[in-house]
Amino acid sequence: MTVRIGVIGTGMIGEEHSRRITQTLTGGAIVAVSDVNAEQAQAVVERLGLDARVYASGQELIAADDVDAVLVTSWGPTHEEYVLAAIEAGKPVFCEKPLATTAQGCRNIIDAEIEAGKRLVQVGFMRRYDSGYQLMKEAIGGGRLGEPLMIHAAHRNPEVPERYVTPMAIHDTLIHELDTFRWLLDDDYKSAQVLFPRKTRHAHSKVEDPQMVLLETVKGVRIDVEIFVNCRYGYDIQCAVVGEEGIAHLPEPQALQYRQAGKLASEILQDWKKRFNDAFDVELQAFIDGAAAGQIGGPSSWDGYAAAIAGDVCVKAQESGAIEAIEMPERPAFYG
Ligand code: NAD
Ligand code: ISE
């Protein structure tokens, strides 16, 4: 069975995901697209050679009889409305991060999904599908490291545009780590603090850069994450889990080593698309297979909600400079 997919939001990642579903993955076909910028949607149809109808609105696309499943890849503030509409229509929906821009928005989605009686939402936290992070999870779960005690991590981008402002370091960037560490450790957060080191001269006036986020989990694991979005040299994701019996480091992306001109060197990626290319493939294949089987798995609405709650507290901590408490409501049995 081919899962007939409608894509809402045909910008950068909407096009990327449409390309991979059409050219790399199996079992799915893009039959519908929609974007507030209709010309943009039409251009993607033409560039990718899709046999897809362009809908004037996301709501019409969701309601279409020949759309079995929905991809929401529009701007964050529009996600909640589309995910709710897909749940209402009983259609599986893959939603890029963030699930919603407020914790309340995520809660609304959870309530609707529970009301619908089955999981329909997969959130685009693709790091869970990255082979390096999966090895780390196995090492932690298998007890090889003993109990995890600390995580040292970094999320570095070469540069960010003018529209990237201080809270985006949390909502746009750290949000991936906020999900990944909960998943790696099978734990939740208890507190957050954000420190601002000396600012790089490469950052524009509306963004504090770099930032250091300090998290504590319920089980007492201490985590430090450096967010440095104008680091200049490349896109660099680092993670080391320190356990009682040893340390596990996230593998570096595969790269040739050169011995040349008196130097030993290897290239550093510049772009998150390449760094997580394989993870995006695996996550979307899982969504297509889940939609075909009527069984959606992977990062859930609850995970989107948990990351949003922690993210909101981190933004509060940016503003207060204090250690702020993170309180997670009890997880409904529906989410296992
Ligand atoms: P983008 O600006 O390139 O594309 C977003 C598209 O959504 C635009 O074409 C815009 O016209 C369209 N849009 C806006 N409002 C809409 C509406 N109401 N209905 C339909 N379309 C609408 O942005 P992007 O970089 O592709 O990011 C899109 C989403 O994907 C964001 O939520 C972003 O956080 C997420 N994202 C995730 C990753 C990841 O690593 N998982 C990476 C990049 C972006
Ligand atoms: C971007 O929005 C993403 O989601 C990428 O995965 C992330 O690493 C990058 O820093 C963000 O800008």
mmCIF file of C-alpha atoms and ligand atoms in Angstrom:
data_model
loop_
_atom_site.group_PDB
_atom_site.id
_atom_site.type_symbol
_atom_site.label_atom_id
_atom_site.label_comp_id
_atom_site.label_asym_id
_atom_site.label_seq_id
_atom_site.Cartn_x
_atom_site.Cartn_y
_atom_site.Cartn_z
ATOM 1 C CA MET A 1 0.000 0.000 0.000
ATOM 2 C CA THR A 2 1.290 3.465 -0.867
ATOM 3 C CA VAL A 3 0.689 6.077 1.825
ATOM 4 C CA ARG A 4 -0.618 9.205 0.084
ATOM 5 C CA ILE A 5 0.930 12.171 1.852
ATOM 6 C CA GLY A 6 0.016 15.864 1.974
ATOM 7 C CA VAL A 7 2.721 18.400 2.903
ATOM 8 C CA ILE A 8 1.803 21.695 4.596
ATOM 9 C CA GLY A 9 4.651 24.194 4.371
ATOM 10 C CA THR A 10 6.939 23.777 1.384
ATOM 11 C CA GLY A 11 9.897 25.842 2.610
ATOM 12 C CA MET A 12 13.348 24.491 3.236
ATOM 13 C CA ILE A 13 12.576 21.375 5.245
ATOM 14 C CA GLY A 14 9.191 20.755 3.574
ATOM 15 C CA GLU A 15 10.978 20.501 0.243
ATOM 16 C CA GLU A 16 13.777 18.358 1.713
ATOM 17 C CA HIS A 17 11.301 15.929 3.258
ATOM 18 C CA SER A 18 9.251 15.823 0.025
ATOM 19 C CA ARG A 19 12.413 15.071 -1.934
ATOM 20 C CA ARG A 20 13.461 12.245 0.357
ATOM 21 C CA ILE A 21 9.966 10.694 0.361
ATOM 22 C CA THR A 22 9.884 10.872 -3.441
ATOM 23 C CA GLN A 23 13.464 9.927 -4.289
ATOM 24 C CA THR A 24 14.894 7.901 -1.400
ATOM 25 C CA LEU A 25 12.250 6.307 0.795
ATOM 26 C CA THR A 26 9.692 3.628 -0.001
ATOM 27 C CA GLY A 27 5.950 3.276 0.504
ATOM 28 C CA GLY A 28 4.975 6.958 0.369
ATOM 29 C CA ALA A 29 3.948 9.417 -2.357
ATOM 30 C CA ILE A 30 3.401 13.182 -2.107
ATOM 31 C CA VAL A 31 -0.064 13.771 -3.574
ATOM 32 C CA ALA A 32 -0.833 17.204 -2.106
ATOM 33 C CA VAL A 33 1.018 20.320 -1.027
ATOM 34 C CA SER A 34 0.014 23.632 0.492
ATOM 35 C CA ASP A 35 1.818 26.793 1.565
ATOM 36 C CA VAL A 36 0.653 30.331 2.364
ATOM 37 C CA ASN A 37 2.956 31.162 -0.479
ATOM 38 C CA ALA A 38 1.169 29.204 -3.238
ATOM 39 C CA GLU A 39 3.848 30.027 -5.808
ATOM 40 C CA GLN A 40 6.414 28.444 -3.580
ATOM 41 C CA ALA A 41 4.313 25.277 -3.297
ATOM 42 C CA GLN A 42 3.896 25.173 -7.087
ATOM 43 C CA ALA A 43 7.634 25.674 -7.561
ATOM 44 C CA VAL A 44 8.398 22.689 -5.313
ATOM 45 C CA VAL A 45 5.953 20.528 -7.264
ATOM 46 C CA GLU A 46 7.761 21.491 -10.449
ATOM 47 C CA ARG A 47 11.300 21.182 -9.075
ATOM 48 C CA LEU A 48 10.647 17.698 -7.701
ATOM 49 C CA GLY A 49 8.409 16.617 -10.590
ATOM 50 C CA LEU A 50 5.603 15.707 -8.155
ATOM 51 C CA ASP A 51 2.215 14.456 -9.278
ATOM 52 C CA ALA A 52 0.607 16.546 -6.530
ATOM 53 C CA ARG A 53 -2.284 18.959 -6.243
ATOM 54 C CA VAL A 54 -1.606 22.411 -4.763
ATOM 55 C CA TYR A 55 -4.237 23.287 -2.128
ATOM 56 C CA ALA A 56 -5.140 26.851 -1.197
ATOM 57 C CA SER A 57 -5.145 25.990 2.505
ATOM 58 C CA GLY A 58 -3.733 23.392 4.848
ATOM 59 C CA GLN A 59 -7.227 22.673 6.145
ATOM 60 C CA GLU A 60 -8.467 21.723 2.664
ATOM 61 C CA LEU A 61 -5.438 19.503 2.171
ATOM 62 C CA ILE A 62 -6.095 17.677 5.453
ATOM 63 C CA ALA A 63 -9.748 17.125 4.491
ATOM 64 C CA ALA A 64 -8.932 15.748 1.022
ATOM 65 C CA ASP A 65 -10.112 12.154 0.522
ATOM 66 C CA ASP A 66 -6.933 11.085 -1.252
ATOM 67 C CA VAL A 67 -4.644 12.300 1.564
ATOM 68 C CA ASP A 68 -3.907 9.434 3.995
ATOM 69 C CA ALA A 69 -1.262 11.166 6.121
ATOM 70 C CA VAL A 70 -0.020 14.708 6.726
ATOM 71 C CA LEU A 71 3.426 16.314 7.090
ATOM 72 C CA VAL A 72 3.427 19.657 8.913
ATOM 73 C CA THR A 73 6.570 21.572 7.954
ATOM 74 C CA SER A 74 5.264 25.141 8.094
ATOM 75 C CA TRP A 75 6.400 27.797 10.602
ATOM 76 C CA GLY A 76 6.244 26.765 14.243
ATOM 77 C CA PRO A 77 3.292 28.998 15.277
ATOM 78 C CA THR A 78 1.056 27.271 12.680
ATOM 79 C CA HIS A 79 1.786 23.692 13.795
ATOM 80 C CA GLU A 80 -0.842 23.404 16.533
ATOM 81 C CA GLU A 81 -3.769 24.313 14.259
ATOM 82 C CA TYR A 82 -2.756 21.806 11.561
ATOM 83 C CA VAL A 83 -1.922 18.968 13.940
ATOM 84 C CA LEU A 84 -5.294 19.420 15.672
ATOM 85 C CA ALA A 85 -7.075 19.363 12.308
ATOM 86 C CA ALA A 86 -5.260 16.165 11.271
ATOM 87 C CA ILE A 87 -6.184 14.479 14.567
ATOM 88 C CA GLU A 88 -9.797 15.604 14.082
ATOM 89 C CA ALA A 89 -9.731 14.002 10.619
ATOM 90 C CA GLY A 90 -8.242 10.798 12.140
ATOM 91 C CA LYS A 91 -5.120 11.070 9.941
ATOM 92 C CA PRO A 92 -1.539 10.289 11.043
ATOM 93 C CA VAL A 93 0.528 13.468 11.207
ATOM 94 C CA PHE A 94 4.263 14.040 11.257
ATOM 95 C CA CYS A 95 5.006 17.451 12.775
ATOM 96 C CA GLU A 96 8.383 19.152 12.600
ATOM 97 C CA LYS A 97 9.689 20.617 15.844
ATOM 98 C CA PRO A 98 8.301 22.416 17.732
ATOM 99 C CA LEU A 99 5.066 20.477 18.161
ATOM 100 C CA ALA A 100 3.561 23.811 19.209
ATOM 101 C CA THR A 101 5.196 27.054 20.282
ATOM 102 C CA THR A 102 3.629 26.989 23.760
ATOM 103 C CA ALA A 103 3.337 24.218 26.325
ATOM 104 C CA GLN A 104 -0.437 24.850 26.383
ATOM 105 C CA GLY A 105 -0.565 24.320 22.610
ATOM 106 C CA CYS A 106 1.146 20.935 23.072
ATOM 107 C CA ARG A 107 -1.296 20.102 25.870
ATOM 108 C CA ASN A 108 -4.219 20.833 23.521
ATOM 109 C CA ILE A 109 -2.759 18.339 21.046
ATOM 110 C CA ILE A 110 -2.317 15.701 23.774
ATOM 111 C CA ASP A 111 -5.921 16.137 24.897
ATOM 112 C CA ALA A 112 -7.183 15.796 21.308
ATOM 113 C CA GLU A 113 -5.048 12.712 20.653
ATOM 114 C CA ILE A 114 -6.227 11.000 23.834
ATOM 115 C CA GLU A 115 -9.804 11.867 22.865
ATOM 116 C CA ALA A 116 -9.171 10.297 19.432
ATOM 117 C CA GLY A 117 -8.161 7.117 21.288
ATOM 118 C CA LYS A 118 -4.974 6.298 19.362
ATOM 119 C CA ARG A 119 -1.554 7.743 18.656
ATOM 120 C CA LEU A 120 -1.602 9.784 15.466
ATOM 121 C CA VAL A 121 1.285 12.223 16.010
ATOM 122 C CA GLN A 122 5.012 11.747 15.432
ATOM 123 C CA VAL A 123 7.198 14.745 16.339
ATOM 124 C CA GLY A 124 10.282 15.549 14.224
ATOM 125 C CA PHE A 125 12.945 14.958 16.878
ATOM 126 C CA MET A 126 15.176 13.210 14.374
ATOM 127 C CA ARG A 127 18.206 12.795 16.629
ATOM 128 C CA ARG A 128 16.541 9.739 18.144
ATOM 129 C CA TYR A 129 17.065 8.107 14.737
ATOM 130 C CA ASP A 130 20.755 9.049 14.455
ATOM 131 C CA SER A 131 22.945 5.934 14.628
ATOM 132 C CA GLY A 132 25.465 7.591 16.988
ATOM 133 C CA TYR A 133 22.827 8.612 19.526
ATOM 134 C CA GLN A 134 21.254 5.151 19.238
ATOM 135 C CA LEU A 135 24.600 3.563 20.172
ATOM 136 C CA MET A 136 24.797 5.886 23.177
ATOM 137 C CA LYS A 137 21.294 4.906 24.256
ATOM 138 C CA GLU A 138 22.201 1.217 23.995
ATOM 139 C CA ALA A 139 25.361 1.789 26.044
ATOM 140 C CA ILE A 140 23.398 3.562 28.776
ATOM 141 C CA GLY A 141 20.456 1.134 28.751
ATOM 142 C CA GLY A 142 22.753 -1.927 28.675
ATOM 143 C CA GLY A 143 24.502 -0.753 31.827
ATOM 144 C CA ARG A 144 27.920 -0.564 30.157
ATOM 145 C CA LEU A 145 28.578 2.909 31.612
ATOM 146 C CA GLY A 146 27.101 2.150 35.024
ATOM 147 C CA GLU A 147 24.692 4.835 36.183
ATOM 148 C CA PRO A 148 24.966 8.033 34.091
ATOM 149 C CA LEU A 149 26.192 10.949 36.209
ATOM 150 C CA MET A 150 26.828 13.876 33.858
ATOM 151 C CA ILE A 151 26.431 14.950 30.236
ATOM 152 C CA HIS A 152 28.669 17.490 28.519
ATOM 153 C CA ALA A 153 27.219 18.693 25.239
ATOM 154 C CA ALA A 154 27.516 21.402 22.606
ATOM 155 C CA HIS A 155 25.289 22.593 19.744
ATOM 156 C CA ARG A 156 27.231 24.867 17.422
ATOM 157 C CA ASN A 157 26.191 26.532 14.166
ATOM 158 C CA PRO A 158 28.552 28.535 11.957
ATOM 159 C CA GLU A 159 26.222 31.557 11.920
ATOM 160 C CA VAL A 160 22.569 32.579 12.267
ATOM 161 C CA PRO A 161 20.495 35.227 10.455
ATOM 162 C CA GLU A 162 19.387 38.588 11.952
ATOM 163 C CA ARG A 163 15.955 37.201 12.849
ATOM 164 C CA TYR A 164 17.519 34.729 15.302
ATOM 165 C CA VAL A 165 17.129 36.291 18.757
ATOM 166 C CA THR A 166 18.180 35.155 22.247
ATOM 167 C CA PRO A 167 15.148 32.936 23.142
ATOM 168 C CA MET A 168 15.581 31.046 19.850
ATOM 169 C CA ALA A 169 18.731 29.515 21.315
ATOM 170 C CA ILE A 170 16.246 27.551 23.409
ATOM 171 C CA HIS A 171 13.135 27.111 21.226
ATOM 172 C CA ASP A 172 14.920 26.566 17.923
ATOM 173 C CA THR A 173 18.277 25.095 18.938
ATOM 174 C CA LEU A 174 18.384 23.585 22.452
ATOM 175 C CA ILE A 175 14.965 21.991 21.875
ATOM 176 C CA HIS A 176 16.739 19.066 20.167
ATOM 177 C CA GLU A 177 18.964 18.467 23.202
ATOM 178 C CA LEU A 178 16.014 18.858 25.555
ATOM 179 C CA ASP A 179 14.334 15.942 23.827
ATOM 180 C CA THR A 180 17.461 13.872 23.235
ATOM 181 C CA PHE A 181 18.665 13.834 26.867
ATOM 182 C CA ARG A 182 15.245 12.856 28.267
ATOM 183 C CA TRP A 183 15.212 9.993 25.796
ATOM 184 C CA LEU A 184 18.844 8.959 26.345
ATOM 185 C CA LEU A 185 18.533 8.947 30.124
ATOM 186 C CA ASP A 186 14.887 7.920 30.422
ATOM 187 C CA ASP A 187 14.552 10.776 32.891
ATOM 188 C CA ASP A 188 12.922 14.201 33.219
ATOM 189 C CA TYR A 189 14.276 17.616 34.127
ATOM 190 C CA LYS A 190 14.141 19.190 37.567
ATOM 191 C CA SER A 191 15.808 22.570 37.041
ATOM 192 C CA ALA A 192 17.518 24.847 34.546
ATOM 193 C CA GLN A 193 19.903 27.774 34.635
ATOM 194 C CA VAL A 194 21.296 29.762 31.714
ATOM 195 C CA LEU A 195 24.631 31.592 31.890
ATOM 196 C CA PHE A 196 25.940 34.106 29.381
ATOM 197 C CA PRO A 197 29.702 34.027 28.889
ATOM 198 C CA ARG A 198 31.509 36.904 27.196
ATOM 199 C CA LYS A 199 29.718 37.591 23.896
ATOM 200 C CA THR A 200 31.367 36.775 20.583
ATOM 201 C CA ARG A 201 31.927 39.792 18.329
ATOM 202 C CA HIS A 202 30.394 37.752 15.489
ATOM 203 C CA ALA A 203 26.891 37.817 17.015
ATOM 204 C CA HIS A 204 24.418 40.545 16.036
ATOM 205 C CA SER A 205 22.898 42.835 18.683
ATOM 206 C CA LYS A 206 19.692 40.844 19.415
ATOM 207 C CA VAL A 207 21.283 37.518 20.251
ATOM 208 C CA GLU A 208 23.349 36.597 23.282
ATOM 209 C CA ASP A 209 25.910 34.154 21.986
ATOM 210 C CA PRO A 210 27.288 31.817 23.281
ATOM 211 C CA GLN A 211 25.056 30.569 26.093
ATOM 212 C CA MET A 212 25.575 27.822 28.657
ATOM 213 C CA VAL A 213 22.549 25.861 29.801
ATOM 214 C CA LEU A 214 22.819 23.869 33.017
ATOM 215 C CA LEU A 215 20.155 21.228 33.609
ATOM 216 C CA GLU A 216 19.508 18.843 36.467
ATOM 217 C CA THR A 217 17.371 15.754 36.035
ATOM 218 C CA VAL A 218 15.025 14.126 38.537
ATOM 219 C CA LYS A 219 17.552 11.291 39.028
ATOM 220 C CA GLY A 220 20.278 13.874 39.739
ATOM 221 C CA VAL A 221 22.198 13.805 36.434
ATOM 222 C CA ARG A 222 23.894 17.177 35.781
ATOM 223 C CA ILE A 223 24.034 18.392 32.186
ATOM 224 C CA ASP A 224 25.878 21.311 30.639
ATOM 225 C CA VAL A 225 25.092 22.358 27.071
ATOM 226 C CA GLU A 226 26.968 25.034 25.174
ATOM 227 C CA ILE A 227 24.852 26.796 22.554
ATOM 228 C CA PHE A 228 27.131 28.704 20.189
ATOM 229 C CA VAL A 229 25.361 29.729 17.007
ATOM 230 C CA ASN A 230 28.039 31.967 15.495
ATOM 231 C CA CYS A 231 31.001 29.678 16.082
ATOM 232 C CA ARG A 232 32.195 30.295 12.495
ATOM 233 C CA TYR A 233 33.960 26.988 11.912
ATOM 234 C CA GLY A 234 31.049 24.616 11.214
ATOM 235 C CA TYR A 235 27.966 22.733 12.384
ATOM 236 C CA ASP A 236 29.173 20.721 15.320
ATOM 237 C CA ILE A 237 27.138 18.554 17.678
ATOM 238 C CA GLN A 238 28.968 17.125 20.658
ATOM 239 C CA CYS A 239 27.747 14.901 23.447
ATOM 240 C CA ALA A 240 29.580 12.907 26.122
ATOM 241 C CA VAL A 241 27.804 10.868 28.770
ATOM 242 C CA VAL A 242 29.889 10.342 31.893
ATOM 243 C CA GLY A 243 28.907 7.235 33.836
ATOM 244 C CA GLU A 244 30.191 5.430 36.907
ATOM 245 C CA GLU A 245 32.130 2.949 34.764
ATOM 246 C CA GLY A 246 33.217 5.020 31.779
ATOM 247 C CA ILE A 247 32.398 7.732 29.271
ATOM 248 C CA ALA A 248 30.607 7.444 25.918
ATOM 249 C CA HIS A 249 31.220 10.088 23.240
ATOM 250 C CA LEU A 250 28.875 10.712 20.316
ATOM 251 C CA PRO A 251 30.768 9.522 17.186
ATOM 252 C CA GLU A 252 32.044 12.222 14.845
ATOM 253 C CA PRO A 253 30.421 12.195 11.380
ATOM 254 C CA GLN A 254 32.442 10.121 8.952
ATOM 255 C CA ALA A 255 35.105 12.249 7.237
ATOM 256 C CA LEU A 256 38.326 11.608 5.339
ATOM 257 C CA GLN A 257 41.539 12.354 7.143
ATOM 258 C CA TYR A 258 44.159 14.193 5.160
ATOM 259 C CA ARG A 259 47.882 14.154 5.746
ATOM 260 C CA GLN A 260 48.819 17.096 3.626
ATOM 261 C CA ALA A 261 51.057 20.164 3.618
ATOM 262 C CA GLY A 262 52.446 19.336 7.037
ATOM 263 C CA LYS A 263 48.998 18.921 8.621
ATOM 264 C CA LEU A 264 46.692 16.132 9.772
ATOM 265 C CA ALA A 265 43.177 17.385 8.992
ATOM 266 C CA SER A 266 39.581 16.328 8.393
ATOM 267 C CA GLU A 267 36.633 18.419 7.267
ATOM 268 C CA ILE A 268 33.894 19.602 9.602
ATOM 269 C CA LEU A 269 30.326 19.683 8.239
ATOM 270 C CA GLN A 270 28.767 23.111 7.708
ATOM 271 C CA ASP A 271 25.147 22.179 7.642
ATOM 272 C CA TRP A 272 22.617 20.354 9.856
ATOM 273 C CA LYS A 273 20.970 18.856 6.736
ATOM 274 C CA LYS A 274 24.065 16.781 5.987
ATOM 275 C CA ARG A 275 24.812 15.973 9.630
ATOM 276 C CA PHE A 276 21.405 14.409 10.171
ATOM 277 C CA ASN A 277 20.619 13.296 6.613
ATOM 278 C CA ASP A 278 20.465 9.595 7.503
ATOM 279 C CA ALA A 279 18.460 10.283 10.663
ATOM 280 C CA PHE A 280 15.867 12.231 8.643
ATOM 281 C CA ASP A 281 15.585 9.272 6.255
ATOM 282 C CA VAL A 282 15.042 6.778 9.049
ATOM 283 C CA GLU A 283 12.560 8.982 10.938
ATOM 284 C CA LEU A 284 10.387 9.603 7.873
ATOM 285 C CA GLN A 285 10.525 5.967 6.772
ATOM 286 C CA ALA A 286 9.307 5.074 10.271
ATOM 287 C CA PHE A 287 6.422 7.540 9.853
ATOM 288 C CA ILE A 288 5.425 6.129 6.454
ATOM 289 C CA ASP A 289 5.624 2.539 7.735
ATOM 290 C CA GLY A 290 3.705 3.495 10.878
ATOM 291 C CA ALA A 291 0.986 5.214 8.843
ATOM 292 C CA ALA A 292 0.694 2.163 6.561
ATOM 293 C CA ALA A 293 0.405 -0.154 9.570
ATOM 294 C CA GLY A 294 -1.966 2.143 11.457
ATOM 295 C CA GLN A 295 0.547 2.339 14.300
ATOM 296 C CA ILE A 296 2.418 5.594 14.820
ATOM 297 C CA GLY A 297 5.494 5.432 17.091
ATOM 298 C CA GLY A 298 8.623 7.497 17.720
ATOM 299 C CA PRO A 299 8.692 10.841 19.534
ATOM 300 C CA SER A 300 5.165 11.466 20.783
ATOM 301 C CA SER A 301 3.042 14.502 21.571
ATOM 302 C CA TRP A 302 4.027 13.907 25.187
ATOM 303 C CA ASP A 303 7.703 14.241 24.204
ATOM 304 C CA GLY A 304 6.887 17.455 22.325
ATOM 305 C CA TYR A 305 5.078 18.721 25.424
ATOM 306 C CA ALA A 306 7.919 17.758 27.803
ATOM 307 C CA ALA A 307 10.475 19.575 25.638
ATOM 308 C CA ALA A 308 8.191 22.633 25.435
ATOM 309 C CA ILE A 309 7.777 22.782 29.230
ATOM 310 C CA ALA A 310 11.540 22.544 29.780
ATOM 311 C CA GLY A 311 12.122 25.080 26.979
ATOM 312 C CA ASP A 312 9.767 27.620 28.536
ATOM 313 C CA VAL A 313 11.609 27.311 31.860
ATOM 314 C CA CYS A 314 14.978 27.743 30.110
ATOM 315 C CA VAL A 315 13.715 30.998 28.542
ATOM 316 C CA LYS A 316 12.578 32.123 32.004
ATOM 317 C CA ALA A 317 16.049 31.236 33.292
ATOM 318 C CA GLN A 318 17.628 33.309 30.494
ATOM 319 C CA GLU A 319 15.664 36.279 31.795
ATOM 320 C CA SER A 320 16.103 35.719 35.550
ATOM 321 C CA GLY A 321 19.662 34.384 35.665
ATOM 322 C CA ALA A 322 18.429 32.129 38.496
ATOM 323 C CA ILE A 323 18.084 28.367 38.811
ATOM 324 C CA GLU A 324 14.470 27.756 37.796
ATOM 325 C CA ALA A 325 12.424 24.695 38.727
ATOM 326 C CA ILE A 326 10.975 22.496 35.968
ATOM 327 C CA GLU A 327 7.756 20.760 36.922
ATOM 328 C CA MET A 328 6.476 18.006 34.664
ATOM 329 C CA PRO A 329 2.860 16.891 35.064
ATOM 330 C CA GLU A 330 2.250 13.173 35.418
ATOM 331 C CA ARG A 331 2.450 11.314 32.116
ATOM 332 C CA PRO A 332 -0.935 9.882 31.046
ATOM 333 C CA ALA A 333 -0.980 6.066 30.743
ATOM 334 C CA PHE A 334 -1.919 6.621 27.062
ATOM 335 C CA TYR A 335 1.744 7.536 26.371
ATOM 336 C CA GLY A 336 3.151 4.417 28.016
HETATM 337 P P1 NAD B 1 10.946 27.896 5.993
HETATM 338 O O1 NAD B 1 10.657 29.322 6.352
HETATM 339 O O2 NAD B 1 11.990 27.614 4.992
HETATM 340 O O3 NAD B 1 9.597 27.194 5.513
HETATM 341 C C1 NAD B 1 8.391 27.301 6.177
HETATM 342 C C2 NAD B 1 7.274 27.381 5.143
HETATM 343 O O4 NAD B 1 6.029 27.426 5.824
HETATM 344 C C3 NAD B 1 7.359 28.628 4.252
HETATM 345 O O5 NAD B 1 7.354 28.241 2.893
HETATM 346 C C4 NAD B 1 6.109 29.427 4.623
HETATM 347 O O6 NAD B 1 5.558 30.155 3.544
HETATM 348 C C5 NAD B 1 5.182 28.311 5.084
HETATM 349 N N1 NAD B 1 4.099 28.733 5.936
HETATM 350 C C6 NAD B 1 4.110 29.687 6.907
HETATM 351 N N2 NAD B 1 2.902 29.805 7.462
HETATM 352 C C7 NAD B 1 2.094 28.894 6.876
HETATM 353 C C8 NAD B 1 0.734 28.528 7.038
HETATM 354 N N3 NAD B 1 -0.049 29.105 7.931
HETATM 355 N N4 NAD B 1 0.272 27.528 6.252
HETATM 356 C C9 NAD B 1 1.051 26.922 5.344
HETATM 357 N N5 NAD B 1 2.338 27.241 5.144
HETATM 358 C C10 NAD B 1 2.850 28.216 5.901
HETATM 359 O O7 NAD B 1 11.255 27.162 7.382
HETATM 360 P P2 NAD B 1 11.970 25.744 7.601
HETATM 361 O O8 NAD B 1 13.386 25.964 7.921
HETATM 362 O O9 NAD B 1 11.602 24.826 6.505
HETATM 363 O O10 NAD B 1 11.287 25.282 8.980
HETATM 364 C C11 NAD B 1 9.970 24.792 9.029
HETATM 365 C C12 NAD B 1 9.780 24.029 10.348
HETATM 366 O O11 NAD B 1 10.712 22.961 10.402
HETATM 367 C C13 NAD B 1 10.038 24.877 11.588
HETATM 368 O O12 NAD B 1 9.134 24.500 12.584
HETATM 369 C C14 NAD B 1 11.460 24.503 11.989
HETATM 370 O O13 NAD B 1 11.718 24.620 13.387
HETATM 371 C C15 NAD B 1 11.522 23.051 11.572
HETATM 372 N N6 NAD B 1 12.900 22.625 11.261
HETATM 373 C C16 NAD B 1 13.338 21.469 11.795
HETATM 374 C C17 NAD B 1 14.637 21.068 11.571
HETATM 375 C C18 NAD B 1 15.160 19.811 12.190
HETATM 376 O O14 NAD B 1 16.357 19.672 12.288
HETATM 377 N N7 NAD B 1 14.305 18.886 12.584
HETATM 378 C C19 NAD B 1 15.482 21.823 10.785
HETATM 379 C C20 NAD B 1 14.986 22.986 10.209
HETATM 380 C C21 NAD B 1 13.678 23.385 10.453
HETATM 381 C C1 ISE B 2 17.474 24.180 13.039
HETATM 382 O O1 ISE B 2 16.240 24.819 13.159
HETATM 383 C C2 ISE B 2 17.331 22.777 13.410
HETATM 384 O O2 ISE B 2 16.316 22.292 13.818
HETATM 385 C C3 ISE B 2 18.583 22.030 13.331
HETATM 386 O O3 ISE B 2 18.447 20.668 13.555
HETATM 387 C C4 ISE B 2 19.439 22.625 14.381
HETATM 388 O O4 ISE B 2 20.556 21.901 14.686
HETATM 389 C C5 ISE B 2 19.766 24.039 14.002
HETATM 390 O O5 ISE B 2 20.632 24.579 14.944
HETATM 391 C C6 ISE B 2 18.475 24.828 13.938
HETATM 392 O O6 ISE B 2 18.751 26.121 13.497
#
